[in-house]
Amino acid sequence: MSRAPDTWILTADCPSLLGTVDAVTRYLFEHRCYVTEHHSFDDQSSGRFFIRVEFRQPDGFDEQEFRAGLAERGDAFGMTFELTPPHYRPKVLIMVSKADHCLNDLLYRQRIGQLSMDVVAVVSNHPDLEPLAQWHDIPYHHFALNPSDKAAQEAKVWQVIEETGAELVILARYMQVLSPELCRKLDGKAINIHHSLLPGFKGAKPYHQAYEKGVKLVGATAHYINNDLDEGPIIAQGVEVVDHSHYPQDLIAKGRDIEAQTLARGVGYHIERRVFLNGGRTVVL
């Protein structure tokens, strides 16, 4: 899914209370905003309500007045909201190691307009993918990693994030574990991708391990990062059936494709403001 270029996005969440849908939709009606897409969800387990609306603005639309009025209307419900204007393109920083399939896919989708984002930098602990970034005219930063001084390398990464104004960090097969401190700084703002063979097949050559066990499914998971390795809130997942005829190289090829597609889908959901954090889980509208 992707939104029309002339639409605003309104996202909000609050405790589950009677009248929450009406509070938002009536306010839009009163301001003569035409709703083009609407999704909401009331989570009985957490007692929270989530809503996402796309709308076209009327003539004479005053954004500041609209925000102020909605804040006043939402106070009665304990509602917090975000308003995203048309043509908004978040600044994105991509982190990679040596594998190029996810980076190549993301940059291609950005170039053809499928992902409405601006990749402001690529950061890596290896120099291998610099030609790919250069082809797309994107700055490439190679920060070699000294295992005995990981903090120094992460300080350089954070400096690039701050200097570029990156709002989202994508770990496109970045094969290093981020420190708890950097994870905290990037809470809700960094998306990782990993294969679905975790936690069963860890370490080197997971697809070879999976082949030896005769796996019947391979897939990938896109999730927000946290201090628990590969266990952050899940945004999107992909899976495909395999069988005895798939050798390790076949599993690896399928895994690459699913990783690229699943990561792109998760990133798309994030930049289109479809993802809400709900404790350790997500709501995707």
XYZ file of C-alpha atoms in Angstrom:
285
model
C 0.000 0.000 0.000
C 1.117 3.544 -0.666
C -0.700 6.807 -0.192
C -1.677 9.392 -2.772
C 0.817 12.269 -2.946
C -1.730 14.922 -1.913
C -2.876 13.299 1.336
C -2.038 13.989 4.954
C -1.583 11.188 7.488
C -3.068 11.437 10.959
C -2.055 8.773 13.480
C -3.177 8.693 17.083
C -3.413 6.387 20.074
C -4.982 6.608 23.508
C -6.604 4.463 26.207
C -9.651 2.506 25.058
C -12.577 4.844 25.714
C -16.038 5.283 24.255
C -16.065 7.853 21.461
C -12.473 7.653 20.281
C -13.346 7.017 16.619
C -15.927 9.796 16.688
C -13.444 12.226 18.267
C -11.123 11.882 15.286
C -13.533 11.455 12.391
C -15.942 14.151 13.573
C -13.053 16.590 13.928
C -11.993 15.855 10.350
C -15.585 16.329 9.165
C -15.884 19.645 11.000
C -12.759 20.862 9.216
C -14.047 19.620 5.837
C -11.198 17.130 5.429
C -12.005 14.320 2.985
C -10.997 10.909 4.368
C -9.419 8.643 1.735
C -8.293 5.796 4.019
C -9.154 4.875 7.589
C -8.055 2.039 9.860
C -8.411 1.621 13.596
C -7.816 -1.079 16.174
C -8.790 -1.464 19.816
C -6.450 -3.812 21.661
C -8.340 -5.577 24.408
C -5.159 -6.993 25.935
C -3.415 -3.636 26.441
C -6.513 -1.457 26.692
C -5.281 0.930 24.008
C -6.870 2.321 20.878
C -4.981 3.038 17.628
C -6.132 4.929 14.551
C -4.594 5.947 11.202
C -6.375 8.223 8.742
C -5.345 9.627 5.372
C -7.189 12.752 4.268
C -7.169 15.536 1.707
C -7.110 19.071 3.012
C -9.765 21.642 2.051
C -8.986 25.072 0.615
C -7.637 27.415 3.262
C -6.375 24.607 5.489
C -4.417 25.986 8.465
C -2.067 23.323 9.824
C -1.280 25.070 13.112
C -4.932 25.744 13.855
C -5.775 22.147 12.960
C -3.083 20.787 15.293
C -4.124 23.027 18.176
C -7.784 22.099 17.856
C -7.064 18.387 17.614
C -4.808 18.519 20.668
C -7.626 20.152 22.627
C -10.153 17.593 21.371
C -7.832 14.684 22.160
C -7.042 15.814 25.722
C -10.318 14.371 26.959
C -9.162 10.941 25.766
C -5.503 11.149 26.757
C -4.757 11.020 23.046
C -1.355 11.601 21.445
C -1.137 12.129 17.700
C 1.190 12.769 14.775
C 0.312 14.709 11.637
C 2.370 13.974 8.533
C 2.078 16.391 5.591
C 1.876 15.437 1.899
C 5.129 14.723 0.070
C 6.920 14.035 3.355
C 10.117 12.003 2.833
C 12.004 10.936 5.969
C 15.805 11.020 5.993
C 17.198 7.494 6.235
C 20.631 6.090 7.084
C 21.431 2.516 6.027
C 23.981 0.332 7.805
C 25.553 -2.611 5.972
C 28.443 -5.055 6.170
C 29.336 -7.086 3.057
C 26.023 -8.507 1.780
C 24.545 -6.202 -0.852
C 21.096 -7.619 -1.623
C 19.082 -5.587 0.885
C 20.975 -2.355 0.245
C 20.640 -2.738 -3.517
C 16.904 -3.410 -3.196
C 16.265 -0.422 -0.916
C 18.206 1.995 -3.096
C 16.395 0.753 -6.202
C 12.981 1.149 -4.566
C 13.919 4.657 -3.484
C 15.123 5.548 -6.988
C 11.890 4.437 -8.693
C 9.717 6.107 -6.038
C 8.343 2.954 -4.443
C 9.798 3.961 -1.077
C 9.250 7.652 -0.378
C 12.432 8.328 1.564
C 15.775 10.065 1.144
C 18.799 7.901 1.929
C 21.283 10.436 3.300
C 24.181 8.061 4.027
C 25.362 4.477 3.999
C 27.545 3.385 6.931
C 29.545 0.164 7.011
C 32.234 -1.669 8.944
C 33.650 -2.802 5.577
C 34.572 -0.923 2.371
C 33.035 -3.462 -0.022
C 29.746 -1.731 -0.890
C 31.085 1.780 -1.481
C 30.812 1.476 -5.311
C 27.104 0.644 -5.010
C 26.451 3.703 -2.834
C 28.529 5.900 -5.132
C 26.528 4.718 -8.168
C 23.417 6.061 -6.402
C 25.303 9.257 -5.450
C 24.957 8.570 -1.720
C 27.762 9.314 0.784
C 29.470 6.164 2.090
C 31.183 6.036 5.473
C 33.552 3.167 6.230
C 34.172 2.854 9.963
C 36.333 -0.188 10.630
C 35.421 -1.960 13.843
C 37.994 -2.594 16.558
C 36.421 -5.270 18.815
C 38.284 -3.870 21.807
C 36.893 -0.346 21.248
C 33.404 -0.719 19.830
C 32.271 2.520 21.487
C 34.620 4.569 19.311
C 33.126 3.154 16.112
C 29.561 3.674 17.319
C 30.389 7.268 18.260
C 31.295 7.892 14.620
C 28.061 6.257 13.494
C 26.034 8.440 15.858
C 27.837 11.538 14.605
C 26.750 10.761 11.040
C 23.182 10.178 12.226
C 23.116 13.565 13.936
C 24.867 15.461 11.135
C 22.568 14.072 8.433
C 19.404 14.439 10.505
C 18.510 10.800 9.832
C 15.117 9.919 11.304
C 15.321 6.198 10.561
C 18.239 3.766 10.618
C 17.976 0.562 8.582
C 20.252 -2.363 9.414
C 20.350 -3.944 5.964
C 22.297 -7.077 6.937
C 24.640 -5.168 9.238
C 26.438 -8.038 10.908
C 27.312 -6.409 14.217
C 25.410 -6.219 17.488
C 24.670 -2.648 18.536
C 25.478 -1.614 22.097
C 22.663 -1.122 24.637
C 23.409 2.616 24.618
C 22.962 2.965 20.850
C 19.870 0.755 20.979
C 18.331 3.134 23.504
C 19.105 6.143 21.328
C 17.490 4.440 18.331
C 14.453 3.068 20.162
C 11.591 2.896 17.648
C 13.816 4.451 14.971
C 15.905 1.516 13.732
C 14.748 -1.505 11.720
C 16.700 -4.749 11.398
C 16.237 -7.799 9.159
C 17.204 -11.373 9.948
C 16.479 -14.798 8.530
C 13.720 -16.936 10.027
C 16.097 -19.717 11.013
C 16.748 -18.049 14.363
C 16.896 -19.164 17.092
C 17.251 -22.745 15.823
C 20.342 -22.234 13.676
C 22.730 -19.655 15.061
C 26.299 -18.833 14.151
C 28.096 -19.593 10.895
C 26.343 -20.978 7.820
C 22.773 -21.134 9.188
C 21.361 -22.263 5.830
C 23.781 -25.156 5.714
C 22.691 -26.110 9.233
C 19.065 -25.864 8.140
C 19.735 -28.039 5.107
C 21.217 -30.761 7.294
C 18.038 -30.741 9.389
C 15.748 -30.794 6.367
C 13.869 -27.546 7.001
C 10.610 -27.062 5.125
C 10.216 -23.287 5.548
C 12.581 -20.353 5.118
C 11.754 -16.733 5.712
C 12.724 -13.401 7.205
C 11.653 -11.006 9.939
C 11.845 -7.198 9.938
C 11.717 -5.720 13.413
C 12.670 -2.736 15.513
C 15.929 -3.202 17.359
C 16.256 -3.480 21.109
C 18.790 -4.826 23.604
C 17.628 -8.411 23.014
C 19.377 -9.639 19.866
C 16.887 -10.169 17.017
C 13.943 -10.059 19.421
C 12.578 -6.520 18.984
C 8.942 -5.722 18.096
C 8.112 -7.369 14.762
C 6.923 -5.220 11.845
C 6.747 -7.679 8.936
C 7.565 -11.290 8.133
C 7.893 -13.350 4.959
C 8.070 -17.096 4.416
C 8.337 -19.618 1.576
C 8.013 -23.384 1.442
C 11.106 -25.431 0.553
C 11.695 -29.159 0.246
C 14.324 -31.878 -0.127
C 15.308 -30.610 -3.583
C 16.626 -27.318 -2.187
C 20.361 -27.478 -1.563
C 22.142 -24.955 0.700
C 22.790 -22.575 -2.188
C 19.082 -22.685 -3.090
C 18.092 -21.915 0.495
C 20.547 -19.008 0.570
C 19.140 -17.588 -2.686
C 15.565 -17.834 -1.434
C 16.614 -16.314 1.878
C 18.173 -13.307 0.144
C 15.013 -12.634 -1.849
C 12.726 -12.920 1.166
C 15.004 -10.736 3.302
C 15.018 -7.943 0.712
C 11.252 -8.069 0.170
C 10.397 -8.277 3.868
C 12.746 -5.458 4.835
C 11.331 -3.216 2.105
C 7.797 -3.961 3.268
C 8.671 -3.203 6.898
C 10.405 0.043 5.948
C 7.407 1.005 3.818
C 5.033 0.468 6.729
C 7.241 2.629 8.951
C 7.640 5.583 6.602
C 3.912 5.532 5.805
C 3.203 5.815 9.550
C 1.418 2.473 9.677
C 3.306 1.050 12.653
C 2.432 1.679 16.293
C 4.521 0.345 19.146
C 2.303 -1.471 21.613
C 4.504 -2.652 24.465
C 6.762 -5.378 23.060
C 4.535 -5.809 20.005
C 3.398 -3.676 17.089
C 0.071 -2.683 15.579
C 0.311 -2.273 11.796
C -2.625 -0.441 10.203
